[in-house]
Amino acid sequence: LGGQEDLQKKILRMVFDAAFDEDPLRLIRAVQFAARFHLTIEEKTLAAMKNHAGLIATVSAERIIEEILKLFSAERPSAGFEIMRHTGLLEKVFPELSALIGIAQDKRPGDDVYQHTLRVLDAARGDPYLHHAGDPELMLAALFHDVGKAKTKRYEKTKDRIVFYNHQVVSKRMTSQWLQRMKATTGGVDPENVE
């Protein structure tokens, strides 16, 4: 099937057309392989991932969280999240993160909360000043630290700017709900530590 050559060229390719129909977990597995091993997803495979993204809803939460935790071991986990965004998987697995796309904030000019979150995620993975860089619970905390901003965004006229009052409270509640929904404890994650 030319797998050896694809690996040498750092290309990830499905080997038959029904690959994602047969096992939709391969959608997330492709994401984490591409991010962890610096692979480019071949065009036809990427198109199939987009077309089959909805099938991820048929996969058990326990299997998905296992792949997400593997994705966290990538040098830049944000690369996997960008693949998920591009294929439509982000809104299926992480609707809370997908809602952050396009929400501007004052951190950097032209920045949105989603881009900020990806930078925080990558920092949580490899910042040399962190004592527990790469810890899955720290990574999840980084990923969800601002998810409440989508629900708390307000324009404050007196300050002439957008504010996100109490977003941390809402973020904690949303994090708890996602961790329960995805059965994160099956992956060894302590929800209280993340929250």
mmCIF file of C-alpha atoms in Angstrom:
data_model
loop_
_atom_site.group_PDB
_atom_site.id
_atom_site.type_symbol
_atom_site.label_atom_id
_atom_site.label_comp_id
_atom_site.label_asym_id
_atom_site.label_seq_id
_atom_site.Cartn_x
_atom_site.Cartn_y
_atom_site.Cartn_z
ATOM 1 C CA LEU A 1 0.000 0.000 0.000
ATOM 2 C CA GLY A 2 3.023 2.304 -0.090
ATOM 3 C CA GLY A 3 3.032 2.860 3.646
ATOM 4 C CA GLN A 4 6.804 2.810 3.937
ATOM 5 C CA GLU A 5 7.139 5.580 1.349
ATOM 6 C CA ASP A 6 4.368 7.627 2.993
ATOM 7 C CA LEU A 7 6.118 7.363 6.354
ATOM 8 C CA GLN A 8 9.383 8.531 4.830
ATOM 9 C CA LYS A 9 7.543 11.513 3.321
ATOM 10 C CA LYS A 10 5.668 12.085 6.619
ATOM 11 C CA ILE A 11 2.264 11.572 4.983
ATOM 12 C CA LEU A 12 -0.774 10.107 6.753
ATOM 13 C CA ARG A 13 -3.128 8.338 4.346
ATOM 14 C CA MET A 14 -6.176 6.142 4.834
ATOM 15 C CA VAL A 15 -5.637 2.785 3.185
ATOM 16 C CA PHE A 16 -9.222 2.192 2.001
ATOM 17 C CA ASP A 17 -12.267 4.366 1.379
ATOM 18 C CA ALA A 18 -14.401 2.928 4.193
ATOM 19 C CA ALA A 19 -11.716 3.390 6.865
ATOM 20 C CA PHE A 20 -13.701 5.947 8.894
ATOM 21 C CA ASP A 21 -17.030 4.186 8.352
ATOM 22 C CA GLU A 22 -15.519 0.971 9.683
ATOM 23 C CA ASP A 23 -14.018 2.619 12.775
ATOM 24 C CA PRO A 24 -14.819 6.304 13.382
ATOM 25 C CA LEU A 25 -12.245 6.464 16.191
ATOM 26 C CA ARG A 26 -9.702 6.616 13.366
ATOM 27 C CA LEU A 27 -10.784 10.240 12.897
ATOM 28 C CA ILE A 28 -9.277 11.259 16.253
ATOM 29 C CA ARG A 29 -6.450 8.776 15.913
ATOM 30 C CA ALA A 30 -5.455 10.451 12.627
ATOM 31 C CA VAL A 31 -5.437 13.808 14.427
ATOM 32 C CA GLN A 32 -3.169 12.658 17.232
ATOM 33 C CA PHE A 33 -0.834 10.745 14.893
ATOM 34 C CA ALA A 34 -0.473 13.801 12.637
ATOM 35 C CA ALA A 35 0.253 16.086 15.609
ATOM 36 C CA ARG A 36 2.558 13.712 17.484
ATOM 37 C CA PHE A 37 4.614 12.573 14.515
ATOM 38 C CA HIS A 38 4.548 15.791 12.434
ATOM 39 C CA LEU A 39 2.624 14.140 9.609
ATOM 40 C CA THR A 40 0.697 15.841 6.816
ATOM 41 C CA ILE A 41 -2.729 14.350 6.222
ATOM 42 C CA GLU A 42 -3.111 13.473 2.548
ATOM 43 C CA GLU A 43 -5.800 15.455 0.683
ATOM 44 C CA LYS A 44 -8.265 12.604 0.049
ATOM 45 C CA THR A 45 -7.932 11.449 3.652
ATOM 46 C CA LEU A 46 -8.536 14.972 4.944
ATOM 47 C CA ALA A 47 -11.647 15.284 2.753
ATOM 48 C CA ALA A 48 -12.924 11.949 4.072
ATOM 49 C CA MET A 49 -12.347 13.150 7.639
ATOM 50 C CA LYS A 50 -14.477 16.234 6.926
ATOM 51 C CA ASN A 51 -17.217 14.116 5.348
ATOM 52 C CA HIS A 52 -17.262 11.625 8.210
ATOM 53 C CA ALA A 53 -16.736 13.968 11.195
ATOM 54 C CA GLY A 54 -20.284 13.376 12.433
ATOM 55 C CA LEU A 55 -19.505 9.689 12.965
ATOM 56 C CA ILE A 56 -17.377 10.597 15.989
ATOM 57 C CA ALA A 57 -20.668 10.788 17.931
ATOM 58 C CA THR A 58 -20.917 6.984 17.609
ATOM 59 C CA VAL A 59 -17.616 6.402 19.424
ATOM 60 C CA SER A 60 -17.538 5.829 23.172
ATOM 61 C CA ALA A 61 -16.235 8.667 25.319
ATOM 62 C CA GLU A 62 -13.666 6.339 26.893
ATOM 63 C CA ARG A 63 -12.038 5.681 23.523
ATOM 64 C CA ILE A 64 -12.021 9.361 22.558
ATOM 65 C CA ILE A 65 -10.450 10.562 25.823
ATOM 66 C CA GLU A 66 -7.693 7.981 25.390
ATOM 67 C CA GLU A 67 -6.779 9.498 22.006
ATOM 68 C CA ILE A 68 -7.014 13.068 23.339
ATOM 69 C CA LEU A 69 -4.587 12.209 26.138
ATOM 70 C CA LYS A 70 -2.184 10.819 23.514
ATOM 71 C CA LEU A 71 -2.558 14.058 21.538
ATOM 72 C CA PHE A 72 -1.364 15.943 24.621
ATOM 73 C CA SER A 73 2.028 14.258 24.256
ATOM 74 C CA ALA A 74 2.602 16.066 20.934
ATOM 75 C CA GLU A 75 5.265 18.749 20.983
ATOM 76 C CA ARG A 76 2.555 21.205 19.882
ATOM 77 C CA PRO A 77 -0.882 19.767 20.722
ATOM 78 C CA SER A 78 -2.422 22.861 19.100
ATOM 79 C CA ALA A 79 -1.590 21.306 15.710
ATOM 80 C CA GLY A 80 -4.078 18.528 16.454
ATOM 81 C CA PHE A 81 -6.736 20.985 17.574
ATOM 82 C CA GLU A 82 -6.290 22.932 14.353
ATOM 83 C CA ILE A 83 -6.813 19.703 12.374
ATOM 84 C CA MET A 84 -9.962 19.066 14.408
ATOM 85 C CA ARG A 85 -11.177 22.602 13.657
ATOM 86 C CA HIS A 86 -10.450 22.196 9.945
ATOM 87 C CA THR A 87 -12.255 18.837 9.692
ATOM 88 C CA GLY A 88 -15.292 19.704 11.830
ATOM 89 C CA LEU A 89 -14.276 17.376 14.657
ATOM 90 C CA LEU A 90 -13.659 20.253 17.087
ATOM 91 C CA GLU A 91 -17.311 21.253 17.238
ATOM 92 C CA LYS A 92 -18.287 17.613 17.804
ATOM 93 C CA VAL A 93 -15.763 16.727 20.532
ATOM 94 C CA PHE A 94 -15.007 20.179 21.972
ATOM 95 C CA PRO A 95 -18.026 22.416 21.227
ATOM 96 C CA GLU A 96 -16.953 24.617 24.147
ATOM 97 C CA LEU A 97 -13.676 25.402 22.362
ATOM 98 C CA SER A 98 -15.287 25.806 18.973
ATOM 99 C CA ALA A 99 -17.509 28.524 20.476
ATOM 100 C CA LEU A 100 -14.367 30.580 21.261
ATOM 101 C CA ILE A 101 -13.442 31.055 17.600
ATOM 102 C CA GLY A 102 -13.856 34.681 16.633
ATOM 103 C CA ILE A 103 -14.322 36.037 20.173
ATOM 104 C CA ALA A 104 -11.870 38.928 20.346
ATOM 105 C CA GLN A 105 -10.039 39.896 23.506
ATOM 106 C CA ASP A 106 -7.375 42.398 24.492
ATOM 107 C CA LYS A 107 -4.478 39.923 24.806
ATOM 108 C CA ARG A 108 -3.007 40.525 21.315
ATOM 109 C CA PRO A 109 -4.244 42.623 18.405
ATOM 110 C CA GLY A 110 -6.310 40.498 16.014
ATOM 111 C CA ASP A 111 -6.322 37.603 18.484
ATOM 112 C CA ASP A 112 -9.324 35.585 19.565
ATOM 113 C CA VAL A 113 -9.929 33.471 22.654
ATOM 114 C CA TYR A 114 -9.490 30.240 20.684
ATOM 115 C CA GLN A 115 -6.003 31.211 19.429
ATOM 116 C CA HIS A 116 -5.053 32.344 22.946
ATOM 117 C CA THR A 117 -6.229 28.985 24.317
ATOM 118 C CA LEU A 118 -4.067 27.067 21.846
ATOM 119 C CA ARG A 119 -0.997 29.081 22.888
ATOM 120 C CA VAL A 120 -1.747 28.345 26.549
ATOM 121 C CA LEU A 121 -2.178 24.651 25.710
ATOM 122 C CA ASP A 122 1.202 24.505 23.961
ATOM 123 C CA ALA A 123 2.820 26.352 26.875
ATOM 124 C CA ALA A 124 1.299 23.860 29.324
ATOM 125 C CA ARG A 125 2.861 21.087 27.264
ATOM 126 C CA GLY A 126 6.402 22.381 27.075
ATOM 127 C CA ASP A 127 7.140 25.575 28.983
ATOM 128 C CA PRO A 128 10.482 24.953 30.739
ATOM 129 C CA TYR A 129 9.390 27.070 33.712
ATOM 130 C CA LEU A 130 6.488 24.781 34.586
ATOM 131 C CA HIS A 131 7.174 22.064 37.143
ATOM 132 C CA HIS A 132 4.578 19.714 35.663
ATOM 133 C CA ALA A 133 4.666 20.621 31.973
ATOM 134 C CA GLY A 134 2.803 18.017 29.936
ATOM 135 C CA ASP A 135 0.742 16.701 32.841
ATOM 136 C CA PRO A 136 -2.660 15.702 31.365
ATOM 137 C CA GLU A 137 -4.597 17.454 34.116
ATOM 138 C CA LEU A 138 -2.622 20.666 33.564
ATOM 139 C CA MET A 139 -3.209 20.332 29.814
ATOM 140 C CA LEU A 140 -6.957 19.968 30.299
ATOM 141 C CA ALA A 141 -6.986 22.945 32.672
ATOM 142 C CA ALA A 142 -5.144 25.005 30.051
ATOM 143 C CA LEU A 143 -7.575 23.905 27.370
ATOM 144 C CA PHE A 144 -10.664 24.835 29.365
ATOM 145 C CA HIS A 145 -9.451 27.851 31.348
ATOM 146 C CA ASP A 146 -11.351 30.380 29.210
ATOM 147 C CA VAL A 147 -14.282 28.384 27.777
ATOM 148 C CA GLY A 148 -16.708 30.445 29.851
ATOM 149 C CA LYS A 149 -15.828 33.550 27.860
ATOM 150 C CA ALA A 150 -18.233 32.576 25.076
ATOM 151 C CA LYS A 151 -21.122 32.722 27.553
ATOM 152 C CA THR A 152 -20.013 35.751 29.570
ATOM 153 C CA LYS A 153 -18.924 38.130 26.792
ATOM 154 C CA ARG A 154 -20.398 41.598 27.311
ATOM 155 C CA TYR A 155 -19.678 45.076 26.083
ATOM 156 C CA GLU A 156 -19.159 47.459 28.977
ATOM 157 C CA LYS A 157 -19.945 50.973 27.869
ATOM 158 C CA THR A 158 -18.175 52.718 30.788
ATOM 159 C CA LYS A 159 -14.899 50.989 29.896
ATOM 160 C CA ASP A 160 -15.580 50.961 26.146
ATOM 161 C CA ARG A 161 -14.432 47.370 25.832
ATOM 162 C CA ILE A 162 -15.532 43.755 25.895
ATOM 163 C CA VAL A 163 -15.475 42.116 29.336
ATOM 164 C CA PHE A 164 -15.917 38.541 30.535
ATOM 165 C CA TYR A 165 -17.008 38.936 34.162
ATOM 166 C CA ASN A 166 -17.083 35.662 36.124
ATOM 167 C CA HIS A 167 -15.887 33.654 33.133
ATOM 168 C CA GLN A 168 -13.723 31.565 35.474
ATOM 169 C CA VAL A 169 -16.820 30.355 37.382
ATOM 170 C CA VAL A 170 -18.622 29.467 34.164
ATOM 171 C CA SER A 171 -15.433 27.875 32.762
ATOM 172 C CA LYS A 172 -15.143 25.614 35.806
ATOM 173 C CA ARG A 173 -18.753 24.446 35.453
ATOM 174 C CA MET A 174 -18.332 23.799 31.723
ATOM 175 C CA THR A 175 -15.079 21.928 32.357
ATOM 176 C CA SER A 176 -16.802 19.708 34.893
ATOM 177 C CA GLN A 177 -19.590 18.912 32.428
ATOM 178 C CA TRP A 178 -17.130 18.048 29.625
ATOM 179 C CA LEU A 179 -15.014 15.854 31.903
ATOM 180 C CA GLN A 180 -18.131 13.937 32.970
ATOM 181 C CA ARG A 181 -19.433 13.653 29.411
ATOM 182 C CA MET A 182 -16.075 12.364 28.169
ATOM 183 C CA LYS A 183 -15.606 10.051 31.179
ATOM 184 C CA ALA A 184 -12.156 11.521 31.764
ATOM 185 C CA THR A 185 -11.657 9.489 34.940
ATOM 186 C CA THR A 186 -11.278 6.379 32.744
ATOM 187 C CA GLY A 187 -8.083 8.001 31.437
ATOM 188 C CA GLY A 188 -6.754 8.543 34.967
ATOM 189 C CA VAL A 189 -7.819 12.207 35.118
ATOM 190 C CA ASP A 190 -8.955 13.622 38.473
ATOM 191 C CA PRO A 191 -11.679 16.177 37.603
ATOM 192 C CA GLU A 192 -11.132 18.099 40.836
ATOM 193 C CA ASN A 193 -7.488 18.728 39.939
ATOM 194 C CA VAL A 194 -8.476 19.997 36.503
ATOM 195 C CA GLU A 195 -11.241 22.204 37.878
#
